[in-house]
PDB file of C-alpha atoms and ligand atoms in Angstrom:
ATOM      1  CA  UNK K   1     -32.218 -38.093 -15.275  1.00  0.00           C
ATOM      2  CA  UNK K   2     -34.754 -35.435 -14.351  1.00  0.00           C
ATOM      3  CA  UNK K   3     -35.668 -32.493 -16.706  1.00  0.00           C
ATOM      4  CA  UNK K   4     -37.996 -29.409 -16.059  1.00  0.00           C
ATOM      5  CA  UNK K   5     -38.141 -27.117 -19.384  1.00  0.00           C
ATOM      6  CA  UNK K   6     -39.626 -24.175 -18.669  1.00  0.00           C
ATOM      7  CA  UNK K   7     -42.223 -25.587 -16.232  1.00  0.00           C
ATOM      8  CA  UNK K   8     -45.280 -23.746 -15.213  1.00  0.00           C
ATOM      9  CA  UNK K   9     -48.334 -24.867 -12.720  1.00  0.00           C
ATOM     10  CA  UNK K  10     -51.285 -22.595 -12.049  1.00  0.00           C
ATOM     11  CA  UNK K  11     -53.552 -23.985  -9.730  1.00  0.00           C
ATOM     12  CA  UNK K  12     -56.162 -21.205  -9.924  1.00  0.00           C
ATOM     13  CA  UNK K  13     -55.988 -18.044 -12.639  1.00  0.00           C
ATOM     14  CA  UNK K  14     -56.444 -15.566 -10.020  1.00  0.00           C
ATOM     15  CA  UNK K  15     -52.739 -16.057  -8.137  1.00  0.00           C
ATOM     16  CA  UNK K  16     -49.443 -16.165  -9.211  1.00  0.00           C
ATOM     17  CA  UNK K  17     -48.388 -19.961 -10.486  1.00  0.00           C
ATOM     18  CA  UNK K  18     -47.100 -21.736  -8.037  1.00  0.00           C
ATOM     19  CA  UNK K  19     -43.843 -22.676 -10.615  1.00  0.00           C
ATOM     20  CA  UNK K  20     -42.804 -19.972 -13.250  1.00  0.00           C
ATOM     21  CA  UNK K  21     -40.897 -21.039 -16.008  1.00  0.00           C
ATOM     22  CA  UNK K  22     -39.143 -23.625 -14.273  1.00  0.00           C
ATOM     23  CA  UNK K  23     -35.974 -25.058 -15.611  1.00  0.00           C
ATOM     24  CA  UNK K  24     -34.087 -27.497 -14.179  1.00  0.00           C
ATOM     25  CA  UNK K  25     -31.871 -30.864 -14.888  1.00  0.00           C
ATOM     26  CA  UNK K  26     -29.852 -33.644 -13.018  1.00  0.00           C
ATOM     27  CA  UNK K  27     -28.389 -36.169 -13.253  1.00  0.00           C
ATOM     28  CA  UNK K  28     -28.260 -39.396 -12.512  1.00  0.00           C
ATOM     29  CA  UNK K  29     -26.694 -40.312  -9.108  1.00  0.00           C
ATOM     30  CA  UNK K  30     -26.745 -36.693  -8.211  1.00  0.00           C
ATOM     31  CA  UNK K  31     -27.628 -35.248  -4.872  1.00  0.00           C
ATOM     32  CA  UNK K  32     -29.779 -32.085  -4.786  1.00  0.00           C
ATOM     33  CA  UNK K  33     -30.922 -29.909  -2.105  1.00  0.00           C
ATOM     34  CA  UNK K  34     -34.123 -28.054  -3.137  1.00  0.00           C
ATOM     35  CA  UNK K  35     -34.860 -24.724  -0.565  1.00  0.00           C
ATOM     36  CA  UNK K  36     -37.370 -21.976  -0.542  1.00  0.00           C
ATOM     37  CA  UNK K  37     -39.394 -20.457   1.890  1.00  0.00           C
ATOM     38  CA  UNK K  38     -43.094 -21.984   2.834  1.00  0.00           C
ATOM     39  CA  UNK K  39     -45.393 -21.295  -0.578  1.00  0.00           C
ATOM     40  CA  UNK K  40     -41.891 -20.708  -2.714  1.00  0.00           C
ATOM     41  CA  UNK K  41     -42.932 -23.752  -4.706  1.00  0.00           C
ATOM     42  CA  UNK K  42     -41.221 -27.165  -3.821  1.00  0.00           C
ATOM     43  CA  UNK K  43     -43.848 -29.665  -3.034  1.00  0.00           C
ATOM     44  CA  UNK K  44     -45.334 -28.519  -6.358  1.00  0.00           C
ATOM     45  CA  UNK K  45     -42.243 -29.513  -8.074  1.00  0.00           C
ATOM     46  CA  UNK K  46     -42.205 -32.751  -6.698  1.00  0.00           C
ATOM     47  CA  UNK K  47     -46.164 -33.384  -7.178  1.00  0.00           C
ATOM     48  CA  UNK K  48     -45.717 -32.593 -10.878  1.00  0.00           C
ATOM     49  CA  UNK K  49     -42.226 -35.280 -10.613  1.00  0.00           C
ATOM     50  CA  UNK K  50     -44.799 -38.175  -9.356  1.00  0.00           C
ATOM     51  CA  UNK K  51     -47.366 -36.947 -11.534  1.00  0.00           C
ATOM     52  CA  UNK K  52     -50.160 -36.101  -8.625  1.00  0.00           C
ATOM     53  CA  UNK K  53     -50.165 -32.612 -10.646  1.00  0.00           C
ATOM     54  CA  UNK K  54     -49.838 -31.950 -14.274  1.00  0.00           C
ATOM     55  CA  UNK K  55     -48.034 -28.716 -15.207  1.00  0.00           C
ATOM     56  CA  UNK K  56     -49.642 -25.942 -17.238  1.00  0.00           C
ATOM     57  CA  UNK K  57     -47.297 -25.474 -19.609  1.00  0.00           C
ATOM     58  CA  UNK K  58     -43.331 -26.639 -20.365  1.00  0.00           C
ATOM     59  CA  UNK K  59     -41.498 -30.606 -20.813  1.00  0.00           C
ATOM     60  CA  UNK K  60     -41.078 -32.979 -18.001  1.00  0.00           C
ATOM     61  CA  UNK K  61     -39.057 -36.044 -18.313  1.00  0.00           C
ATOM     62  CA  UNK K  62     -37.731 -38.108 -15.790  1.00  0.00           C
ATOM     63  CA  UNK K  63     -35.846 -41.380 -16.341  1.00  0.00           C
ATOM     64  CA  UNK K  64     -36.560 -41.540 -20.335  1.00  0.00           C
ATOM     65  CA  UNK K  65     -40.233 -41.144 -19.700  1.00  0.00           C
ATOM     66  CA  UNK K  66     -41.546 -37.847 -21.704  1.00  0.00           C
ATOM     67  CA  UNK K  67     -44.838 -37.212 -19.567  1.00  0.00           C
ATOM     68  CA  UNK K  68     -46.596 -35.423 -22.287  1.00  0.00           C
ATOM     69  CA  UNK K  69     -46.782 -38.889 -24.182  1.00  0.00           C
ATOM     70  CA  UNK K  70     -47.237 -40.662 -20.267  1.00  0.00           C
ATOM     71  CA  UNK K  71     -50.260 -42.529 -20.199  1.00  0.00           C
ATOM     72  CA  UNK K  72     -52.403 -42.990 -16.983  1.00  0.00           C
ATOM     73  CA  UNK K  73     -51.594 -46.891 -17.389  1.00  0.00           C
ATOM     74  CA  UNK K  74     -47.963 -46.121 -17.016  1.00  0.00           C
ATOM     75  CA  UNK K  75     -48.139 -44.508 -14.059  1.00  0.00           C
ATOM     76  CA  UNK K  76     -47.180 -46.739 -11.578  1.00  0.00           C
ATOM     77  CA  UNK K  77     -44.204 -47.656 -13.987  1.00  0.00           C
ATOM     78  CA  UNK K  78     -43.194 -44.141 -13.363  1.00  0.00           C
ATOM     79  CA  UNK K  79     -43.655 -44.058  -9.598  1.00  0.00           C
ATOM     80  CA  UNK K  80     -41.610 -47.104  -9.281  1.00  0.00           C
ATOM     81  CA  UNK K  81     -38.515 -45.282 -10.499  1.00  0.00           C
ATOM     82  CA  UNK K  82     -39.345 -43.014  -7.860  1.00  0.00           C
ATOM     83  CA  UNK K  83     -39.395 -43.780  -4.086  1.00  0.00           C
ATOM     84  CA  UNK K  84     -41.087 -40.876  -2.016  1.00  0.00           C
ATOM     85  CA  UNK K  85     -40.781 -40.000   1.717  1.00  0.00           C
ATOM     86  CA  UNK K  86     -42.547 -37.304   3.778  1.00  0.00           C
ATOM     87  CA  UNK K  87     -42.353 -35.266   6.947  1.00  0.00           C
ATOM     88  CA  UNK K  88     -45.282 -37.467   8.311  1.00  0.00           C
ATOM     89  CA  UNK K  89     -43.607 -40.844   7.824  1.00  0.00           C
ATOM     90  CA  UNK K  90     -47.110 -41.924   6.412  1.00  0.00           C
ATOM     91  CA  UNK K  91     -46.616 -45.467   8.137  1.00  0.00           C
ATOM     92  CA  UNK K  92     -49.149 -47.786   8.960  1.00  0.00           C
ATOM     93  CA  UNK K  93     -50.154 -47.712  12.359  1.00  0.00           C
ATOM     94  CA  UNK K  94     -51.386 -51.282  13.200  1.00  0.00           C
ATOM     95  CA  UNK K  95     -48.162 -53.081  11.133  1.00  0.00           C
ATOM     96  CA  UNK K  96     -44.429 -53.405  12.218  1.00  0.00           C
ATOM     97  CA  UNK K  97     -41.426 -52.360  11.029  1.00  0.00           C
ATOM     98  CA  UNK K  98     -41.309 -55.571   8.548  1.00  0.00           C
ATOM     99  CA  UNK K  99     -44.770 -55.344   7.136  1.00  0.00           C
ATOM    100  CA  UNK K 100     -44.403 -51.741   6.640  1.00  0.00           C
ATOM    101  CA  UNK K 101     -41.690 -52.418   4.162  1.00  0.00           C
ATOM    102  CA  UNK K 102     -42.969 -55.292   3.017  1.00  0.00           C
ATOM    103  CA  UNK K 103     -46.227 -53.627   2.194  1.00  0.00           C
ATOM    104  CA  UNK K 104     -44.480 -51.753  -0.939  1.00  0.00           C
ATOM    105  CA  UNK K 105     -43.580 -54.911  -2.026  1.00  0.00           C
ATOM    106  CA  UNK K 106     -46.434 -57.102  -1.947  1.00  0.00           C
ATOM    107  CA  UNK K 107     -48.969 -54.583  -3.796  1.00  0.00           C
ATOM    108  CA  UNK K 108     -46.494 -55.025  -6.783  1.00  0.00           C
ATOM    109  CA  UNK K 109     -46.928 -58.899  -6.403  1.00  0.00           C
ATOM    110  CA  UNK K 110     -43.773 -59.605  -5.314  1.00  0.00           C
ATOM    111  CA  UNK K 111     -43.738 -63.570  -3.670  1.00  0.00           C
ATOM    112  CA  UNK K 112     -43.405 -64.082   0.101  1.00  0.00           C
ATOM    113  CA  UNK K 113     -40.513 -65.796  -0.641  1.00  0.00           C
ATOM    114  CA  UNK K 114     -38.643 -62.555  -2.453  1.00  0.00           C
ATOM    115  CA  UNK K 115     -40.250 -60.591   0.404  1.00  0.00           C
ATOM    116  CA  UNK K 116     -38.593 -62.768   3.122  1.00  0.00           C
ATOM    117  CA  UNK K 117     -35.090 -62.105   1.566  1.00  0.00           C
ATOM    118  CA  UNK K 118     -35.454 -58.371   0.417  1.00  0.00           C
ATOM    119  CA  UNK K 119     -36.829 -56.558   3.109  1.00  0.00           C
ATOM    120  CA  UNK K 120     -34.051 -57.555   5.859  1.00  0.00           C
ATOM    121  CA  UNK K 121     -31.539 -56.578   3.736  1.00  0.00           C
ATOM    122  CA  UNK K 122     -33.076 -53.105   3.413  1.00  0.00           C
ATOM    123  CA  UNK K 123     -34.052 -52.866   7.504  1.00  0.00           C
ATOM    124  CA  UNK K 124     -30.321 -53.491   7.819  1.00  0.00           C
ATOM    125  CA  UNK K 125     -29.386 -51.093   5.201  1.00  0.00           C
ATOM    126  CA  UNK K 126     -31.411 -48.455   6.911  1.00  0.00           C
ATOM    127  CA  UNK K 127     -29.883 -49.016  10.420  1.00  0.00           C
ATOM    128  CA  UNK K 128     -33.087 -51.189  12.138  1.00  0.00           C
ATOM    129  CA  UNK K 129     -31.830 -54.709  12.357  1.00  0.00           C
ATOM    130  CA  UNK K 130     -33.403 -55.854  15.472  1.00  0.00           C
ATOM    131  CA  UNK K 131     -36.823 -53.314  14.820  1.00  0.00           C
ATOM    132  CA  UNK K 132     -38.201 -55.986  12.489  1.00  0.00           C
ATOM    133  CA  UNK K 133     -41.516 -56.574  14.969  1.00  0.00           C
ATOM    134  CA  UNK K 134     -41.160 -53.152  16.618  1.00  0.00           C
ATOM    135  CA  UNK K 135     -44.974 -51.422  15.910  1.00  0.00           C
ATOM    136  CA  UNK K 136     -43.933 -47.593  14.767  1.00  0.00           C
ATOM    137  CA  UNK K 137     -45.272 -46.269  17.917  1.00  0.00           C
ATOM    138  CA  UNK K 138     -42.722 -47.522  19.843  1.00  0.00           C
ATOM    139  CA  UNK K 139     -40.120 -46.106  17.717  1.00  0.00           C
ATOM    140  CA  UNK K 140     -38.266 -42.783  17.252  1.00  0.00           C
ATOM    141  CA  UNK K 141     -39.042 -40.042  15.341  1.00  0.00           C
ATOM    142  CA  UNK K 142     -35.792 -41.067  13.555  1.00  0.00           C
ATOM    143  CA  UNK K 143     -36.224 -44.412  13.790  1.00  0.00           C
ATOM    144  CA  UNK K 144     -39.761 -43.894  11.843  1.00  0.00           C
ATOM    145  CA  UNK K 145     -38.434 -41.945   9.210  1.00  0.00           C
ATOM    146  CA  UNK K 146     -35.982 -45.137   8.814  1.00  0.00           C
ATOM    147  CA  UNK K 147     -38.768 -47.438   8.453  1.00  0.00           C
ATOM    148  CA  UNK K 148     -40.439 -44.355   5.679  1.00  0.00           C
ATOM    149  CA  UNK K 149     -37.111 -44.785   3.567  1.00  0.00           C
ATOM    150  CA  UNK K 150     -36.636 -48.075   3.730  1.00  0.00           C
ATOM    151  CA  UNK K 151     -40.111 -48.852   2.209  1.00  0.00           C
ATOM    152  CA  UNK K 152     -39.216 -46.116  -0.145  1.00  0.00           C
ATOM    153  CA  UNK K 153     -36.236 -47.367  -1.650  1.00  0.00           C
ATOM    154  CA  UNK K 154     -37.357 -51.024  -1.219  1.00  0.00           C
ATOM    155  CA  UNK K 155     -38.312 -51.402  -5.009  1.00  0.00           C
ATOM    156  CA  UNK K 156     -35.009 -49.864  -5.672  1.00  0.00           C
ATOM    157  CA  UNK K 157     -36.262 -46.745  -7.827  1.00  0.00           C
ATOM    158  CA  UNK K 158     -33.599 -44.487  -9.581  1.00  0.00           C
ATOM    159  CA  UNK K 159     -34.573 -41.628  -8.209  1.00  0.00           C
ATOM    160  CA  UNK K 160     -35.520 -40.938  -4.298  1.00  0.00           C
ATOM    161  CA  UNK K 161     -37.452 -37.778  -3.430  1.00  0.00           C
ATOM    162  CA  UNK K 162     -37.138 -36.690   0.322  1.00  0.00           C
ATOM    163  CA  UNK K 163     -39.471 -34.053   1.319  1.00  0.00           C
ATOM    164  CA  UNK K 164     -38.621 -31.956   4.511  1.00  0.00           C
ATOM    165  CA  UNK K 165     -37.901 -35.561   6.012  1.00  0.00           C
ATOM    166  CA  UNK K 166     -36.055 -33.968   8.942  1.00  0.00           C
ATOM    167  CA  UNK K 167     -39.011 -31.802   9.943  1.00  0.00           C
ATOM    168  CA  UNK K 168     -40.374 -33.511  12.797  1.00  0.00           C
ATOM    169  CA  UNK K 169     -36.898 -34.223  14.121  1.00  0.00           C
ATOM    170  CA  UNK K 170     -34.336 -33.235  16.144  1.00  0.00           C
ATOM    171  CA  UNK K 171     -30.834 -32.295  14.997  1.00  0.00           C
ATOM    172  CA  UNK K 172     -29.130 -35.556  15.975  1.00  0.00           C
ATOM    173  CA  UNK K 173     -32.072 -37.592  14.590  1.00  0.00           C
ATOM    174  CA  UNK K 174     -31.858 -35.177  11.516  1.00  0.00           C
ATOM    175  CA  UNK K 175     -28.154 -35.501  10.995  1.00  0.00           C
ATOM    176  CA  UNK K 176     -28.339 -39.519  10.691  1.00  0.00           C
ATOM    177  CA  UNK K 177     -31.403 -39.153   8.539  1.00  0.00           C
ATOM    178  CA  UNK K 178     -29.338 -37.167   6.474  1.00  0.00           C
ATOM    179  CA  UNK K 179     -26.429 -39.271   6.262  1.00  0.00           C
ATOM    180  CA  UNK K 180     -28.685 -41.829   5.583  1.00  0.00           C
ATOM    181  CA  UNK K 181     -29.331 -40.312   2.593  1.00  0.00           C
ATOM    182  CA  UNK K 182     -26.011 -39.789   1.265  1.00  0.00           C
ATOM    183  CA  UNK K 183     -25.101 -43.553   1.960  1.00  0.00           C
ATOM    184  CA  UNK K 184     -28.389 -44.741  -0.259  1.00  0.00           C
ATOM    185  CA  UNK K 185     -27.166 -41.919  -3.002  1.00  0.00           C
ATOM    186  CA  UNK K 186     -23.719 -43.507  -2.418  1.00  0.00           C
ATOM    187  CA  UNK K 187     -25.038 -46.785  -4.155  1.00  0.00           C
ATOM    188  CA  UNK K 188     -26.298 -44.937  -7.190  1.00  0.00           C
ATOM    189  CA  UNK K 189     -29.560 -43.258  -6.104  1.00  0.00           C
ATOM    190  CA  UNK K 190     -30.307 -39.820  -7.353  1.00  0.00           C
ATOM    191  CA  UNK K 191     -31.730 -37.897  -4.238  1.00  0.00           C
ATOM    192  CA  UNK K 192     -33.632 -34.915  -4.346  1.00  0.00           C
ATOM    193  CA  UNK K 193     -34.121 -33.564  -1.009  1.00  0.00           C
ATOM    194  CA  UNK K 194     -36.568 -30.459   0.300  1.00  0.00           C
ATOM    195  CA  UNK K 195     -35.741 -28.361   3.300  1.00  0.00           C
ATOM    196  CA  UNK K 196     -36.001 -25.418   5.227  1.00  0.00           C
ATOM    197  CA  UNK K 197     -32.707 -26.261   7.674  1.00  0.00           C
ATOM    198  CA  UNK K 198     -29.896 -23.819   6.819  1.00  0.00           C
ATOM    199  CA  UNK K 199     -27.326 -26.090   8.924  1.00  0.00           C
ATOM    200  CA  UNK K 200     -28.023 -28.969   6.977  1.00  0.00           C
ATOM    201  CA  UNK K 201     -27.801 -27.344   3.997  1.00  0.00           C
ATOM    202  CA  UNK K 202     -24.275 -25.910   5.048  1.00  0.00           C
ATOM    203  CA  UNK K 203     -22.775 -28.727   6.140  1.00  0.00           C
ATOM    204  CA  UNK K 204     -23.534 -31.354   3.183  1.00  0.00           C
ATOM    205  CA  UNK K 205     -22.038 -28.950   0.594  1.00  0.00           C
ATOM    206  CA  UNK K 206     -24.035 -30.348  -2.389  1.00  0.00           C
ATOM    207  CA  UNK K 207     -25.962 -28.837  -5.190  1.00  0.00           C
ATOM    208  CA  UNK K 208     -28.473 -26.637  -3.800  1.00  0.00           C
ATOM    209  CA  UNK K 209     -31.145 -24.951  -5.724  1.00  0.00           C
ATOM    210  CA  UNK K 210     -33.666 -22.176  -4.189  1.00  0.00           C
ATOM    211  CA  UNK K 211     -36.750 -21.295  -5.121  1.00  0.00           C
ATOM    212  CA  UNK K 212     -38.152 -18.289  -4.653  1.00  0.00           C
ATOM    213  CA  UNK K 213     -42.059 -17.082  -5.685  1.00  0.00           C
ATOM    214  CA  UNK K 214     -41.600 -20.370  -8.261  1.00  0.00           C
ATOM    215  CA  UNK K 215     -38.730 -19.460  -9.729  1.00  0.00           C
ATOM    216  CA  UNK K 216     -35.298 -21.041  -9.088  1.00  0.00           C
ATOM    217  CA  UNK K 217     -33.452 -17.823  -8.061  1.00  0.00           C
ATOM    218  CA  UNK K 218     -30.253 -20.092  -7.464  1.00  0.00           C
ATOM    219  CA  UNK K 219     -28.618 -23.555  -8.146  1.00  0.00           C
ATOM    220  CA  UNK K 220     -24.566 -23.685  -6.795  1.00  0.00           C
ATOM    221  CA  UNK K 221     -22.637 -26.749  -7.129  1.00  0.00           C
ATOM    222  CA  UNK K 222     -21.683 -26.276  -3.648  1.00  0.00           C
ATOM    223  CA  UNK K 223     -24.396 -24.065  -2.606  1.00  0.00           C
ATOM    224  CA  UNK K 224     -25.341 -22.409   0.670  1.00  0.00           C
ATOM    225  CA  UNK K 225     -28.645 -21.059   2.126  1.00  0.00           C
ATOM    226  CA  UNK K 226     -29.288 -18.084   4.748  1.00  0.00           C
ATOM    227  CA  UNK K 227     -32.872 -18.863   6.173  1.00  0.00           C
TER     228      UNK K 227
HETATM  229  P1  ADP E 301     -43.788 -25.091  -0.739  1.00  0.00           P
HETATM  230  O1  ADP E 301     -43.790 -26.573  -0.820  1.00  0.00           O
HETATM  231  O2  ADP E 301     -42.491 -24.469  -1.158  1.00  0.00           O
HETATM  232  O3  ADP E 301     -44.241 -24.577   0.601  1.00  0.00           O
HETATM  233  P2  ADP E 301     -46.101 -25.226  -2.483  1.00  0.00           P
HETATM  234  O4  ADP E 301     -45.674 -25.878  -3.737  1.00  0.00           O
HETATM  235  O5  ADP E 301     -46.855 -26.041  -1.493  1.00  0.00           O
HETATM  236  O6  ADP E 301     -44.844 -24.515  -1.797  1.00  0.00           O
HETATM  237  O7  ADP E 301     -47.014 -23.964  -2.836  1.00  0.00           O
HETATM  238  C1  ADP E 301     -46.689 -23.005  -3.822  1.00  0.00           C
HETATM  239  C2  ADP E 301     -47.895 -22.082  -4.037  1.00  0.00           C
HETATM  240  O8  ADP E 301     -48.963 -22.806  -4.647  1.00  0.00           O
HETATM  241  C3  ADP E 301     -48.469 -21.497  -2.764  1.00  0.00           C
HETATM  242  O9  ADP E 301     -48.888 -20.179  -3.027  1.00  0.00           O
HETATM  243  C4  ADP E 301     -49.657 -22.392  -2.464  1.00  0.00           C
HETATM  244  O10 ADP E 301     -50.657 -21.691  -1.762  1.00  0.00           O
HETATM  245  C5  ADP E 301     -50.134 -22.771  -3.850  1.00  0.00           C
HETATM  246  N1  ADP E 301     -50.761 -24.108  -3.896  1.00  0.00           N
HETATM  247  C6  ADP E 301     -50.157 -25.274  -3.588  1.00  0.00           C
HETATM  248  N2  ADP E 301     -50.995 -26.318  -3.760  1.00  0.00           N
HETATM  249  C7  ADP E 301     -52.167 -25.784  -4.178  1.00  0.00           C
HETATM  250  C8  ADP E 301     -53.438 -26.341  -4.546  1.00  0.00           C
HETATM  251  N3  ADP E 301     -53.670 -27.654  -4.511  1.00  0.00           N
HETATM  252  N4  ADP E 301     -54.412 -25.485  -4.917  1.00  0.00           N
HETATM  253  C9  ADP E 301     -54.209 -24.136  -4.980  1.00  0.00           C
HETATM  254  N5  ADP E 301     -53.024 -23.567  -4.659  1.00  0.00           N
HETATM  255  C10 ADP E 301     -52.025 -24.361  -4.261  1.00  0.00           C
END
């Protein structure tokens, strides 16, 4: 479960906050499209989900954890429940498709042994059997942002949190990426997913939410979005 009461983030007292009052839940397993124009507000809300911002004022709580009692030690307890991917892809250049993955898994310790077992089952859950050795430059844009989510949702977190992952693609690449998506939230994984694409937005007819100047202007069961 995710819940925003009445959420505000100033970054500097001079400009509007970049979240006003924001109030928002879901639920587990849920699917939710977040939109809003560039500087509406949505990479704020997810910084302050991973805790790489604290709000100003107003309750987060994600998953049981109530992060005004969150300790800096239980940080990476939090981020496990939640699996992040980006635009960028953020993979590492100079490792394949298999370390990549495995990389998320062996800075929490995990034995080569779980590692050997694990991260095939994700590559093949993410559509890359075959990839495993493949360095990311000689892979898709799609393909890439395969390789992003399966490290993502490697540790199995509750919650995944896509943020304009279809930005660097093309439509067919950002379709499957989407459907992707839905098959991983199809297994139990609440997704919360950012972007500025109006078709995709149309055609998934899930929960959508805008934001507008930080303030959720909208949020429709089966929502719709004019760019
Ligand atoms: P979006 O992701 O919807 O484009 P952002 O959350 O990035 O929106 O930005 C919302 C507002 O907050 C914008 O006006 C932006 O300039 C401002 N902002 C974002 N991050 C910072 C920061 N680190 N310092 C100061 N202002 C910021």
């Amino acid at each position: 479960m995710i819940l925003l009461d009445r959420v505000t983030k100033t970054y500097d007292k001079n400009h509007n906050p970049a979240l006003n009052r924001v109030s928002l839940h879901i639920s587990p397993k849920e699917f939710v499209i977040l939109v809003g124009t560039s500087g509406a507000g949505k990479s704020t809300l997810l910084k302050l989900l991973t805790r790489e911002e604290k709000p100003s004022s107003g309750k987060i709580v994600v998953g049981g954890i109530d992060y005004d009692t969150l300790k800096d030690k239980h940080i990476p307890l939090l981020r496990r429940k939640i699996g992040v991917v980006f635009q960028d892809f953020k993979l590492l250049p100079q490792r394949t498709v298999f370390e990549n993955v495995a990389f998320a898994l062996e800075i929490a310790g995990m034995t080569n042994r779980e590692i050997k077992t694990t991260v095939p089952k994700v590559i093949e859950l993410v559509g890359l059997k075959g990839k495993e050795k493949s360095f990311p430059h000689q892979l898709s844009g799609g393909e890439r942002q395969r390789v992003a989510i399966a490290r993502a949702i490697v540790r199995q977190p509750k919650i995944l949190v896509a943020d304009e992952p279809t930005g660097n693609l093309d439509p067919k690449h950002s379709w499957d990426i989407v459907k992707l998506l839905e098959k991983i939230n199809k297994y139990g994984t609440t997704v919360l997913l950012t972007t500025h694409n109006a078709e995709i937005v149309n055609k998934l007819k899930r929960r959508v939410v805008v934001l507008e100047h930080g303030k959720i202007t909208s949020d429709q069961v089966q929502g719709s979005y004019k760019q």
